[in-house]
XYZ file of C-alpha atoms in Angstrom:
708
model
C 60.226 -29.859 -169.332
C 61.562 -31.032 -165.989
C 64.369 -33.454 -166.803
C 64.068 -35.213 -163.437
C 60.339 -35.679 -164.020
C 61.052 -37.282 -167.422
C 63.639 -39.643 -165.917
C 61.317 -40.687 -163.107
C 58.411 -41.208 -165.513
C 60.621 -43.383 -167.694
C 61.663 -45.469 -164.681
C 58.028 -45.771 -163.562
C 56.975 -46.942 -167.029
C 59.686 -49.618 -167.004
C 58.744 -50.851 -163.527
C 55.038 -50.847 -164.343
C 55.680 -52.810 -167.551
C 57.651 -55.369 -165.531
C 54.844 -55.630 -162.956
C 52.143 -56.121 -165.604
C 54.324 -58.706 -167.325
C 54.660 -60.591 -164.061
C 50.898 -60.372 -163.584
C 50.261 -61.865 -167.025
C 52.844 -64.620 -166.515
C 51.422 -65.561 -163.122
C 47.865 -65.511 -164.485
C 48.879 -67.938 -167.230
C 50.855 -70.058 -164.771
C 47.875 -70.360 -162.434
C 45.511 -71.224 -165.292
C 47.860 -73.820 -166.800
C 48.667 -75.212 -163.355
C 44.974 -75.587 -162.531
C 44.238 -77.347 -165.811
C 47.253 -79.678 -165.484
C 46.372 -80.471 -161.888
C 42.777 -81.255 -162.822
C 43.909 -83.604 -165.623
C 46.433 -85.419 -163.418
C 44.014 -85.787 -160.546
C 41.254 -87.042 -162.843
C 43.607 -89.640 -164.345
C 44.784 -90.820 -160.935
C 41.244 -90.899 -159.576
C 40.107 -93.101 -162.467
C 42.743 -95.645 -161.447
C 41.304 -95.937 -157.948
C 38.687 -98.527 -157.028
C 35.913 -96.492 -155.339
C 33.751 -99.469 -154.340
C 35.188 -101.792 -151.701
C 32.172 -104.105 -151.422
C 33.227 -107.711 -151.851
C 36.916 -106.835 -152.231
C 39.553 -108.639 -150.181
C 41.706 -106.893 -147.608
C 44.904 -106.777 -149.738
C 43.167 -104.906 -152.548
C 41.615 -102.510 -150.048
C 45.076 -101.749 -148.629
C 46.396 -101.100 -152.155
C 43.516 -98.712 -152.714
C 44.269 -96.904 -149.470
C 47.943 -96.567 -150.488
C 46.890 -95.137 -153.850
C 44.646 -92.641 -152.077
C 47.610 -91.620 -149.911
C 49.711 -91.050 -153.053
C 46.917 -88.996 -154.569
C 46.753 -86.879 -151.426
C 50.499 -86.177 -151.564
C 50.177 -85.097 -155.211
C 47.305 -82.784 -154.226
C 49.468 -81.306 -151.445
C 52.290 -80.655 -153.911
C 49.952 -78.909 -156.344
C 48.487 -76.839 -153.518
C 51.954 -75.674 -152.400
C 52.853 -74.566 -155.933
C 49.517 -72.802 -156.329
C 49.804 -71.053 -152.954
C 53.282 -69.735 -153.822
C 52.044 -68.372 -157.145
C 48.967 -66.835 -155.506
C 51.075 -65.168 -152.809
C 53.344 -63.672 -155.467
C 50.302 -62.574 -157.468
C 48.861 -60.813 -154.407
C 52.017 -58.703 -154.166
C 51.877 -57.898 -157.870
C 48.237 -56.807 -157.609
C 49.009 -54.690 -154.529
C 51.465 -52.636 -156.599
C 49.353 -52.131 -159.724
C 47.575 -49.024 -158.455
C 50.767 -47.469 -157.069
C 54.037 -49.331 -157.752
C 55.970 -47.282 -155.196
C 55.716 -44.039 -153.251
C 59.290 -43.073 -152.433
C 62.915 -43.282 -153.404
C 66.129 -42.943 -151.451
C 69.597 -42.576 -152.890
C 72.103 -44.167 -150.537
C 75.857 -44.245 -150.578
C 76.657 -47.526 -148.919
C 80.474 -47.330 -149.137
C 82.734 -44.270 -149.512
C 84.311 -45.304 -152.814
C 81.227 -46.779 -154.454
C 78.474 -44.963 -156.395
C 75.187 -44.314 -154.621
C 72.249 -46.688 -155.151
C 68.654 -45.723 -155.921
C 66.117 -47.706 -153.893
C 62.390 -47.447 -154.657
C 60.047 -48.140 -151.734
C 56.472 -49.475 -151.972
C 53.687 -51.041 -149.944
C 55.128 -54.524 -150.629
C 58.398 -55.798 -152.018
C 58.735 -57.408 -155.436
C 61.585 -58.900 -157.455
C 61.649 -59.785 -161.132
C 62.203 -63.311 -162.396
C 65.960 -62.804 -162.036
C 65.446 -61.989 -158.344
C 66.469 -58.371 -158.886
C 64.449 -55.953 -156.717
C 61.878 -53.867 -158.554
C 60.425 -52.405 -155.367
C 61.642 -52.670 -151.765
C 59.097 -53.321 -149.016
C 58.590 -50.321 -146.699
C 59.246 -52.631 -143.753
C 62.687 -53.719 -144.967
C 65.649 -52.489 -142.889
C 67.006 -50.216 -145.625
C 63.630 -48.418 -145.938
C 64.175 -47.060 -142.429
C 66.422 -44.408 -143.992
C 63.343 -42.920 -145.693
C 61.411 -42.671 -142.438
C 64.399 -41.300 -140.481
C 64.002 -38.116 -142.552
C 67.684 -37.223 -142.208
C 69.687 -36.242 -145.273
C 73.395 -36.878 -144.964
C 74.791 -39.328 -142.449
C 72.128 -41.751 -141.240
C 71.801 -45.438 -140.424
C 69.518 -48.445 -140.303
C 69.508 -51.684 -138.366
C 69.797 -55.089 -139.988
C 70.170 -58.373 -138.106
C 70.824 -56.464 -134.886
C 73.712 -54.460 -136.366
C 73.693 -50.765 -137.220
C 74.730 -49.956 -140.777
C 75.892 -46.377 -141.411
C 75.142 -44.872 -144.825
C 74.909 -41.491 -146.548
C 71.425 -40.390 -147.626
C 71.927 -38.231 -150.691
C 68.286 -37.969 -151.764
C 64.845 -38.531 -150.221
C 62.121 -38.279 -152.841
C 58.356 -38.751 -152.593
C 56.032 -39.601 -155.484
C 52.383 -39.033 -156.255
C 51.651 -41.925 -158.634
C 48.521 -43.362 -160.199
C 49.239 -46.723 -161.817
C 51.866 -45.934 -164.515
C 51.436 -42.160 -164.403
C 53.718 -39.900 -162.389
C 51.615 -36.987 -161.167
C 54.241 -35.233 -159.069
C 57.451 -35.737 -157.135
C 58.820 -33.952 -154.075
C 62.271 -33.860 -152.533
C 61.829 -33.424 -148.768
C 63.881 -33.613 -145.613
C 61.644 -32.899 -142.607
C 58.134 -33.902 -141.565
C 56.544 -30.453 -141.595
C 57.413 -30.130 -145.285
C 56.125 -33.586 -146.096
C 54.188 -32.869 -149.290
C 52.501 -36.263 -149.492
C 51.322 -35.875 -145.900
C 49.942 -32.378 -146.474
C 48.114 -33.589 -149.576
C 46.624 -36.538 -147.691
C 45.401 -34.290 -144.889
C 43.417 -32.170 -147.318
C 41.337 -35.143 -148.451
C 37.896 -35.999 -147.195
C 37.018 -38.816 -144.846
C 36.683 -42.284 -146.382
C 34.476 -45.083 -145.096
C 37.605 -47.162 -144.408
C 40.790 -46.192 -142.615
C 43.582 -45.854 -145.159
C 47.140 -47.132 -144.758
C 49.584 -44.317 -143.963
C 52.624 -46.203 -145.264
C 53.765 -43.379 -147.548
C 53.311 -40.666 -144.921
C 54.544 -42.255 -141.686
C 56.292 -39.519 -139.738
C 59.411 -39.891 -137.645
C 57.734 -40.144 -134.227
C 55.227 -42.623 -135.672
C 58.041 -44.653 -137.212
C 59.678 -44.965 -133.788
C 56.579 -46.850 -132.624
C 56.213 -48.942 -135.800
C 59.858 -50.122 -135.700
C 60.276 -50.178 -131.924
C 62.232 -53.068 -130.450
C 60.120 -56.097 -129.587
C 59.580 -55.486 -125.867
C 57.186 -57.147 -123.383
C 54.936 -54.063 -123.160
C 54.937 -50.845 -125.195
C 52.623 -48.106 -123.936
C 51.953 -45.353 -126.473
C 50.374 -42.095 -125.393
C 49.075 -40.085 -128.331
C 47.025 -36.911 -128.553
C 43.819 -36.881 -130.575
C 44.513 -37.209 -134.286
C 48.115 -38.346 -133.894
C 47.525 -41.506 -135.914
C 47.566 -44.016 -133.054
C 45.347 -46.571 -134.762
C 47.160 -46.263 -138.075
C 50.481 -46.707 -136.296
C 49.113 -49.768 -134.492
C 48.139 -51.406 -137.780
C 51.458 -50.503 -139.417
C 53.151 -52.049 -136.376
C 51.226 -55.292 -136.905
C 52.219 -55.299 -140.582
C 55.835 -54.648 -139.580
C 55.824 -57.575 -137.133
C 54.358 -59.887 -139.774
C 57.183 -58.869 -142.110
C 59.912 -59.245 -139.490
C 58.696 -62.708 -138.480
C 57.116 -63.840 -141.733
C 58.258 -67.449 -141.263
C 57.093 -67.733 -137.647
C 54.167 -65.403 -136.952
C 50.628 -66.293 -137.999
C 47.588 -63.956 -137.941
C 45.876 -66.181 -135.343
C 48.772 -65.440 -132.963
C 47.928 -61.729 -132.896
C 44.864 -60.371 -131.084
C 43.588 -56.826 -131.588
C 41.127 -55.260 -129.146
C 39.012 -52.448 -130.603
C 36.482 -50.147 -128.887
C 33.426 -51.309 -130.863
C 32.277 -53.244 -133.931
C 31.939 -50.118 -136.106
C 35.579 -49.332 -135.451
C 36.573 -52.913 -136.269
C 34.909 -52.638 -139.676
C 36.459 -49.193 -140.227
C 39.995 -50.600 -140.014
C 39.540 -54.028 -141.611
C 40.968 -53.124 -145.039
C 44.296 -51.626 -143.907
C 46.319 -54.808 -143.448
C 44.950 -56.520 -146.607
C 46.008 -53.408 -148.565
C 49.537 -54.078 -147.297
C 49.424 -57.720 -148.344
C 48.772 -59.058 -144.838
C 45.872 -60.921 -143.259
C 43.884 -59.414 -140.423
C 44.605 -60.743 -136.920
C 41.930 -61.908 -134.493
C 39.819 -58.819 -133.747
C 37.778 -58.490 -130.565
C 35.685 -56.032 -128.683
C 35.462 -56.772 -124.968
C 32.030 -58.288 -125.566
C 33.116 -60.570 -128.434
C 36.186 -61.611 -126.433
C 33.890 -62.778 -123.643
C 31.599 -64.484 -126.142
C 34.643 -66.341 -127.495
C 35.249 -67.616 -123.947
C 31.637 -68.909 -123.983
C 30.581 -66.280 -121.449
C 27.833 -64.669 -123.504
C 24.601 -63.818 -121.773
C 26.088 -62.383 -118.595
C 27.338 -58.947 -117.561
C 30.654 -58.531 -119.422
C 32.260 -56.964 -116.363
C 33.555 -53.749 -117.907
C 33.338 -52.167 -114.446
C 34.511 -55.144 -112.420
C 35.932 -54.247 -109.013
C 39.687 -54.506 -108.505
C 39.056 -55.150 -104.806
C 36.876 -58.160 -105.632
C 39.496 -59.432 -108.094
C 42.140 -59.154 -105.359
C 39.813 -60.922 -102.910
C 39.545 -63.860 -105.307
C 43.300 -63.839 -105.905
C 44.065 -63.986 -102.186
C 41.445 -66.654 -101.499
C 42.359 -69.201 -104.173
C 45.609 -70.617 -102.648
C 43.778 -71.697 -99.492
C 40.668 -72.868 -101.319
C 39.404 -76.409 -100.809
C 36.630 -77.665 -103.074
C 33.625 -79.740 -102.106
C 31.826 -82.271 -104.334
C 29.124 -79.650 -104.838
C 31.780 -77.389 -106.440
C 32.311 -80.018 -109.139
C 30.292 -81.597 -111.926
C 30.407 -84.964 -113.655
C 32.303 -85.282 -116.943
C 29.800 -86.722 -119.387
C 29.268 -87.039 -123.130
C 26.123 -88.273 -124.897
C 24.514 -88.791 -121.472
C 27.293 -91.208 -120.539
C 29.026 -90.328 -117.257
C 32.748 -90.876 -117.810
C 34.018 -89.490 -114.500
C 31.885 -88.587 -111.489
C 32.242 -85.505 -109.327
C 33.291 -87.806 -106.468
C 36.138 -89.219 -108.564
C 37.287 -85.692 -109.401
C 37.143 -84.777 -105.686
C 39.286 -87.831 -104.965
C 41.894 -86.601 -107.482
C 41.895 -83.144 -105.874
C 42.322 -84.607 -102.397
C 45.218 -86.739 -103.607
C 47.304 -83.581 -104.081
C 46.045 -81.573 -101.112
C 49.611 -80.865 -100.001
C 49.754 -78.240 -102.759
C 47.817 -74.938 -102.607
C 44.949 -74.549 -105.038
C 46.169 -73.164 -108.349
C 47.823 -74.128 -111.648
C 50.483 -76.410 -110.120
C 47.970 -78.497 -108.194
C 45.619 -78.563 -111.174
C 48.463 -79.862 -113.347
C 48.794 -82.955 -111.127
C 45.017 -83.320 -110.947
C 44.650 -83.235 -114.732
C 47.250 -85.972 -115.165
C 45.362 -88.086 -112.643
C 42.036 -87.455 -114.381
C 43.535 -88.418 -117.772
C 44.706 -91.709 -116.237
C 41.267 -92.347 -114.739
C 39.636 -91.555 -118.078
C 41.956 -93.993 -119.870
C 40.961 -96.726 -117.444
C 37.303 -95.849 -117.979
C 37.782 -96.024 -121.752
C 39.389 -99.460 -121.345
C 36.416 -100.729 -119.343
C 33.901 -99.393 -121.877
C 35.878 -100.937 -124.759
C 35.717 -104.405 -123.168
C 31.964 -104.271 -122.559
C 29.811 -106.649 -124.597
C 27.671 -103.775 -125.845
C 30.656 -101.901 -127.285
C 32.214 -105.011 -128.860
C 28.913 -105.806 -130.539
C 28.578 -102.226 -131.815
C 32.100 -102.297 -133.306
C 31.416 -105.582 -135.111
C 28.290 -104.082 -136.670
C 30.114 -101.124 -138.271
C 30.071 -101.115 -142.079
C 33.358 -101.234 -144.015
C 33.408 -97.548 -145.020
C 32.958 -96.487 -141.374
C 35.727 -98.875 -140.305
C 38.085 -97.359 -142.896
C 37.182 -93.851 -141.804
C 37.708 -94.464 -138.087
C 40.428 -97.124 -138.011
C 42.196 -96.729 -141.373
C 41.718 -100.487 -141.612
C 38.972 -103.091 -141.556
C 38.218 -105.912 -139.161
C 37.870 -108.379 -142.053
C 38.233 -112.058 -141.336
C 39.998 -111.379 -138.064
C 36.762 -110.668 -136.249
C 37.405 -113.700 -134.059
C 40.832 -112.331 -133.117
C 40.077 -110.999 -129.640
C 43.121 -108.723 -129.318
C 42.462 -107.010 -132.649
C 38.784 -106.611 -131.886
C 39.657 -105.063 -128.517
C 42.131 -102.733 -130.238
C 39.441 -101.587 -132.654
C 36.929 -101.244 -129.838
C 39.346 -99.023 -127.900
C 39.843 -96.829 -130.993
C 36.098 -96.592 -131.394
C 35.675 -95.505 -127.770
C 38.322 -92.820 -128.351
C 36.395 -91.744 -131.422
C 33.114 -91.562 -129.518
C 34.289 -90.017 -126.251
C 37.689 -88.463 -126.975
C 36.284 -84.954 -126.499
C 36.096 -85.721 -122.797
C 39.823 -84.896 -122.659
C 38.967 -81.366 -123.784
C 36.454 -81.135 -120.936
C 39.152 -82.219 -118.518
C 41.745 -79.884 -120.012
C 39.418 -76.855 -119.962
C 38.358 -77.775 -116.403
C 34.743 -77.836 -117.443
C 34.157 -79.912 -114.324
C 34.684 -76.855 -112.097
C 31.512 -75.002 -111.063
C 33.164 -71.589 -111.156
C 29.951 -69.680 -110.443
C 29.325 -71.620 -107.251
C 32.939 -71.257 -106.084
C 32.997 -67.539 -106.852
C 29.680 -66.849 -105.153
C 30.999 -68.485 -101.981
C 34.177 -66.381 -102.060
C 32.345 -63.094 -102.788
C 29.581 -63.392 -100.244
C 26.906 -65.042 -102.345
C 26.617 -62.703 -105.327
C 26.845 -63.898 -108.940
C 29.999 -63.355 -111.010
C 30.225 -61.106 -114.036
C 32.207 -62.366 -117.050
C 35.443 -60.625 -116.046
C 35.343 -62.096 -112.523
C 34.388 -65.557 -113.800
C 37.307 -65.695 -116.226
C 39.698 -64.246 -113.643
C 38.777 -66.928 -111.098
C 39.059 -69.653 -113.724
C 42.575 -68.407 -114.622
C 43.638 -68.263 -110.966
C 42.607 -71.868 -110.362
C 43.585 -73.463 -113.676
C 46.397 -71.328 -115.072
C 44.584 -71.439 -118.406
C 44.408 -68.719 -121.024
C 46.070 -68.316 -124.396
C 49.634 -69.629 -124.463
C 49.989 -69.406 -128.260
C 49.126 -65.712 -128.692
C 52.346 -63.773 -129.237
C 51.063 -60.202 -129.562
C 48.083 -58.379 -128.078
C 47.218 -54.892 -129.342
C 44.803 -52.775 -127.293
C 43.489 -49.603 -128.919
C 41.816 -46.882 -126.810
C 43.409 -48.453 -123.738
C 42.315 -45.487 -121.603
C 38.732 -46.807 -121.717
C 39.594 -50.099 -120.009
C 39.245 -50.580 -116.283
C 42.149 -51.759 -114.162
C 40.296 -55.053 -113.647
C 39.959 -55.615 -117.394
C 43.672 -54.971 -117.958
C 44.578 -57.306 -115.078
C 42.525 -59.999 -116.787
C 44.159 -59.459 -120.190
C 47.652 -59.552 -118.698
C 46.876 -62.901 -117.046
C 44.949 -64.401 -119.965
C 47.872 -63.704 -122.337
C 50.853 -64.423 -120.064
C 53.396 -64.988 -122.859
C 52.218 -62.285 -125.257
C 53.886 -58.958 -125.891
C 51.471 -56.035 -125.539
C 51.089 -52.809 -127.494
C 48.795 -50.431 -125.603
C 47.703 -47.213 -127.319
C 45.522 -44.460 -126.000
C 45.012 -40.902 -124.869
C 44.219 -40.359 -121.196
C 42.306 -37.212 -122.173
C 39.815 -39.395 -124.068
C 38.824 -41.586 -121.117
C 35.068 -41.054 -121.428
C 33.895 -43.518 -118.774
C 34.035 -43.403 -115.003
C 36.249 -46.052 -113.467
C 38.747 -46.422 -116.315
C 42.393 -47.064 -115.452
C 44.768 -44.151 -115.034
C 48.052 -44.146 -116.919
C 49.883 -45.034 -113.704
C 47.508 -47.922 -113.015
C 48.152 -49.230 -116.535
C 51.894 -49.103 -115.881
C 51.485 -50.860 -112.536
C 49.355 -53.704 -113.951
C 51.781 -54.582 -116.736
C 54.957 -54.021 -114.739
C 53.602 -56.559 -112.253
C 52.672 -59.091 -114.956
C 55.377 -58.570 -117.611
C 58.301 -57.024 -115.733
C 58.702 -53.721 -117.573
C 56.825 -51.145 -119.658
C 58.463 -49.112 -122.429
C 56.769 -45.853 -123.417
C 56.484 -43.655 -126.498
C 54.555 -40.440 -127.143
C 52.815 -39.119 -130.255
C 52.478 -35.373 -129.798
C 51.621 -34.145 -133.290
C 48.018 -33.932 -134.477
C 47.367 -34.754 -138.127
C 43.589 -35.167 -138.153
C 42.164 -31.772 -137.298
C 42.628 -28.365 -138.859
C 44.598 -25.844 -136.748
C 41.358 -24.080 -135.817
C 39.845 -27.286 -134.428
C 43.110 -28.267 -132.759
C 43.220 -24.888 -131.054
C 39.646 -25.419 -129.830
C 40.128 -28.829 -128.203
C 43.620 -27.986 -126.928
C 42.097 -25.355 -124.609
C 40.662 -28.317 -122.694
C 44.213 -29.380 -121.776
C 46.488 -27.930 -119.128
C 48.980 -25.191 -120.031
C 51.860 -27.647 -119.709
C 50.224 -30.200 -122.005
C 49.421 -27.581 -124.642
C 53.101 -26.714 -124.776
C 53.989 -30.238 -125.942
C 51.247 -30.438 -128.561
C 51.796 -29.531 -132.191
C 49.789 -29.890 -135.378
C 50.492 -29.979 -139.079
C 49.216 -26.618 -140.252
C 46.856 -26.090 -143.170
C 43.960 -23.717 -143.731
C 40.680 -24.471 -141.998
C 37.326 -23.046 -140.953
C 36.652 -21.385 -137.605
C 34.428 -23.459 -135.264
C 30.775 -22.462 -135.001
C 29.648 -22.238 -131.349
C 26.173 -21.041 -130.349
C 23.787 -21.417 -127.386
C 19.980 -21.113 -127.710
C 17.430 -20.513 -124.976
C 14.569 -21.502 -127.263
C 14.197 -25.118 -128.421
C 12.641 -24.069 -131.739
C 15.582 -21.768 -132.488
C 17.986 -24.532 -131.497
C 16.319 -27.086 -133.787
C 16.018 -24.513 -136.575
C 19.764 -23.874 -136.525
C 20.557 -27.578 -136.210
C 18.378 -28.372 -139.254
C 20.033 -25.540 -141.193
C 23.515 -26.893 -140.445
C 22.422 -30.445 -141.326
C 20.878 -29.316 -144.642
C 24.092 -27.512 -145.531
C 26.123 -30.602 -144.573
C 24.032 -32.823 -146.853
C 25.067 -30.694 -149.817
C 28.750 -30.833 -148.898
C 31.356 -33.478 -149.655
C 32.401 -35.966 -147.031
C 30.746 -37.337 -143.900
C 29.109 -35.287 -141.155
C 28.552 -36.835 -137.718
C 26.173 -35.551 -135.063
C 27.928 -36.841 -131.934
C 25.310 -36.997 -129.195
C 26.005 -37.524 -125.526
C 24.207 -40.875 -125.229
C 21.729 -43.244 -126.868
C 18.707 -41.446 -125.460
C 19.776 -38.195 -127.135
C 20.475 -40.064 -130.380
C 16.847 -41.246 -130.459
C 15.495 -37.768 -129.697
C 17.634 -36.089 -132.362
C 16.682 -38.679 -134.970
C 12.990 -37.999 -134.336
C 13.540 -34.257 -134.795
C 15.695 -34.536 -137.927
C 13.855 -37.339 -139.735
C 15.045 -40.225 -141.854
C 17.417 -38.119 -143.944
C 19.824 -38.459 -141.021
C 20.836 -42.081 -140.481
C 21.438 -43.538 -137.033
C 24.725 -45.420 -136.800
C 24.334 -48.590 -134.739
C 27.088 -50.676 -133.176
C 27.230 -53.301 -135.950
C 26.944 -50.895 -138.904
C 29.638 -49.969 -141.379
C 30.655 -46.340 -141.543
C 29.349 -44.617 -144.713
C 31.627 -42.472 -146.878
C 29.270 -39.514 -147.205
C 26.053 -38.071 -145.800
C 24.942 -37.145 -142.290
C 24.759 -39.629 -139.424
C 23.912 -39.401 -135.741
C 25.661 -41.580 -133.153
C 26.543 -41.532 -129.486
C 29.958 -40.490 -128.203
C 30.999 -44.005 -127.175
C 30.487 -45.259 -130.736
C 32.449 -42.332 -132.184
C 35.609 -43.392 -130.336
C 38.555 -43.781 -132.711
C 36.625 -42.544 -135.757
C 37.033 -39.314 -137.714
C 34.625 -37.202 -139.739
C 34.860 -34.238 -142.083
C 32.366 -32.290 -139.998
C 31.365 -32.917 -136.377
C 28.244 -31.437 -134.812
C 28.151 -31.490 -131.011
C 24.426 -30.942 -130.259
C 24.474 -31.281 -126.462
C 26.962 -28.615 -125.399
C 24.827 -27.230 -122.580
C 26.159 -26.950 -119.037
C 23.943 -29.698 -117.628
C 25.457 -32.237 -120.057
C 29.047 -30.952 -120.000
C 29.616 -29.420 -116.548
C 33.045 -28.274 -115.437
C 34.233 -31.712 -114.296
C 37.241 -33.832 -115.377
C 35.009 -36.485 -116.962
C 32.911 -33.954 -118.907
C 36.122 -32.232 -120.041
C 37.440 -35.515 -121.437
C 34.141 -36.242 -123.161
C 34.062 -32.801 -124.803
C 37.709 -33.174 -125.884
C 36.880 -36.539 -127.463
C 33.811 -35.263 -129.316
C 35.535 -32.159 -130.743
C 38.669 -34.010 -131.786
C 36.718 -36.367 -134.078
C 36.475 -33.461 -136.593
C 38.863 -33.077 -139.515
C 37.702 -29.884 -141.281
C 34.661 -28.369 -139.540
C 33.064 -28.391 -136.115
C 29.703 -26.981 -134.992
C 28.787 -26.737 -131.303
C 25.178 -26.105 -130.250
C 23.605 -25.867 -126.814
C 20.037 -25.811 -125.536
C 20.342 -23.408 -122.638
C 23.511 -22.153 -121.016
C 26.685 -23.134 -122.847
C 29.160 -25.429 -121.109
C 31.798 -23.493 -119.119
C 34.425 -25.821 -120.643
C 34.552 -23.562 -123.724
C 34.834 -20.272 -121.829
C 38.604 -20.032 -122.242
C 38.420 -20.609 -125.987
C 35.616 -18.059 -126.446
C 37.515 -15.492 -124.408
C 40.451 -15.617 -126.811
C 38.650 -16.382 -130.103
C-alpha cells in the first residue's frame, strides 16, 4: 500500500470530519437562533400598542420609540444570522471536495516546512486554525507558479521568498481520496489532463484546480486601468475572466460589491452558461449584460441598439457639443402626476444664465444646481397653497406617521408646524422630480441629435453617447467592467463603454481571429480607444489551447499565419481525425448529415450543428426534424443531445462534437472575414468535428487537406 496515499487519506478524513462537524454546529446554531429570535420578537411585539386611534401624542411617541428598539434588535439578529449563513456557505462549498492541492513550503531556513492545503474557499476551525486555504490567498500563488525550489509570493505589496519542497494535486470526492499527483510543470498537470478528457457540461465549470501559469498571470495581475488579454480559441479566456472576478472579490472583500462589477457577454445563452461559476466559488454574480440588455437598462429599448454605429458620426457629435446652444424646443417640462413643476422656458433661462461656459458636464453642473433651487422654490409655493394645506390636514394618523414620523395632533392651528408638514408632504409627492433633473430627462436628446446629424434619427449607441457628452452622466460607482469576446465590439461601442464607465478598471478579453462581424474594432483600435480614455493599456496573451484535441487544433490552426502558428501550443491528448466531405448532390449531402446526426444522438455529450446564419438554421431544422433542437438566444444550453444554432450564438461556447454544415465556397470564400468565421466554428469542438459542403468545398481548408 502506498504510504503517502494512506497519510493523505487520513488527513482528508480528519479535515472532512471537522467540516461536517462545523456544518452540524452551524445548522443547530441557525435553528436555535431563528427560534430564539422569533420568541424575542413575538414578546416585544406583544408589548407594542398596534392601534393608535384615540391615543394621545405622548403614548404614540413611546410606541414609535419601542418600534425603533424592536427594529434595532431585528438588525442585530440579522447580522448574527448573516455571519452564520456566510460561514455555512463556505462549509457547504467544501463538502464535495474539501481541497484540491497541497504545497509544502519552507518559510525560514532554520524552521521546518509547512503543509498548506488549498481549496475553492478558505475555512478555519473554531480555534481559528486554517483547515483549508483559499486559492486566492497570497500563499496559494506558490501552487500556481509551478516552480519547485526557490519561489515567491506577494503579500501586502511585499515579495516573500520561500522554498517550495512539494506541489501535490488531489482527485477527491467528498471524504474519499481517489488519486494524488506530484507535479512541477503545466504539461504534466494530471488534474488538467483528466479534466480535458471529460465531456461538455451544460454549465461552465470553475477551473480553480487546473489554472495554468499563463492563466494565473491574468487572474492575479496587478489592478491596472485596462488589461487587454489576447487568447487563442480554447485558451480558457472566459474561465480566466470569472476567476479574475472571484480573485478581485477576495482581494477587496470589505470594499467591493457585486453591483460594482459589470460583465458584458456575447449573448443570453452564454450568460446562462457561465452563471454557476462564481456561486461555486462562494461569490455572487456581478451585473451581467449583453449589449441589448445594457441598452434596455438605460431605458433605450425599442430602438436600433447601434452595434454598427459610425465612429465618424460619434466624432461629429463630440466636436459639435461644446459649441451647442439649445432652444426651448430642445427641452421639455419637468412634470409629475400632470403637475408642471418647471417649464421648458425656465430650464432655458437656467441654461442661458451660464452661457459663458461651453455646453458639457461643467455647464450642466451649474444648471442642475440652479434647477434644484428653482424646484425648491416651487415646492415652497405648492406647500403654502390652500389646496395642499387642506390635503395635509385631511391625512389620517397612520399616513401622517408613515410620511412625517409624527402626527399633527392638537397643533393643527400652529401655522409653522402645518407648513413644515405640508412641505414634507410636497417632497413626498414630488420628490422624484429631482431624479428627473439629475438624469436630465428634460433634454430632448433625439431632437438635438437629429439636428447635429442632418435630420436622421439616433440609434441607442448614438443617443447614449450624446447624452454623456452633454451631461457627463454614466456609472460613477462601477469599479470593474469585464468585456468578453471584445473582438466583436465596434470601435463606437467601446468608445461608449469607456465614457459610460469613466472610473472603472476594464478587463477586455478576446481573440482577433474570432471577429465574425464586419466593422468590429481591430486590436489597435481597441488599444487606441482605451489609451485615450484611461491613459494606458496593459496586455497579456494566452497561447495554449486546452479545449480542442490536437487533431482539431491542427485543423483550425491552418487558418492562421505561419508566424501565429509558431506561437500556438496545445495540451496533447488522443483525438479523432476531422471528417471533411463535399457533396454535389443535395440528397447525398442530407443523407450523410442525417447519418452523422444519428450517430451523435447515440454518443455521450453534446453535438452542435453550427450553421452560418438563422436562415440556414431554419432550413436544417426542417430537414432533420424535431429530434434536433433549435437553440434560441434565451435558451439554456443542454448537457447532451444534438442542437442546431447559428454561428453568432455559438460564440464562447464549446461542444463535444461540432458539425459545420455550410462549408461550401459560396458561404466561406477565401476572405479574411470568412476565414475568421470558419476558425470560430471549428474551434468550438472539443473531441470531434465534421465538415460538410453542398457543392465545392471552401478553399480555406485546402492547406489542411494537402497535408492531412
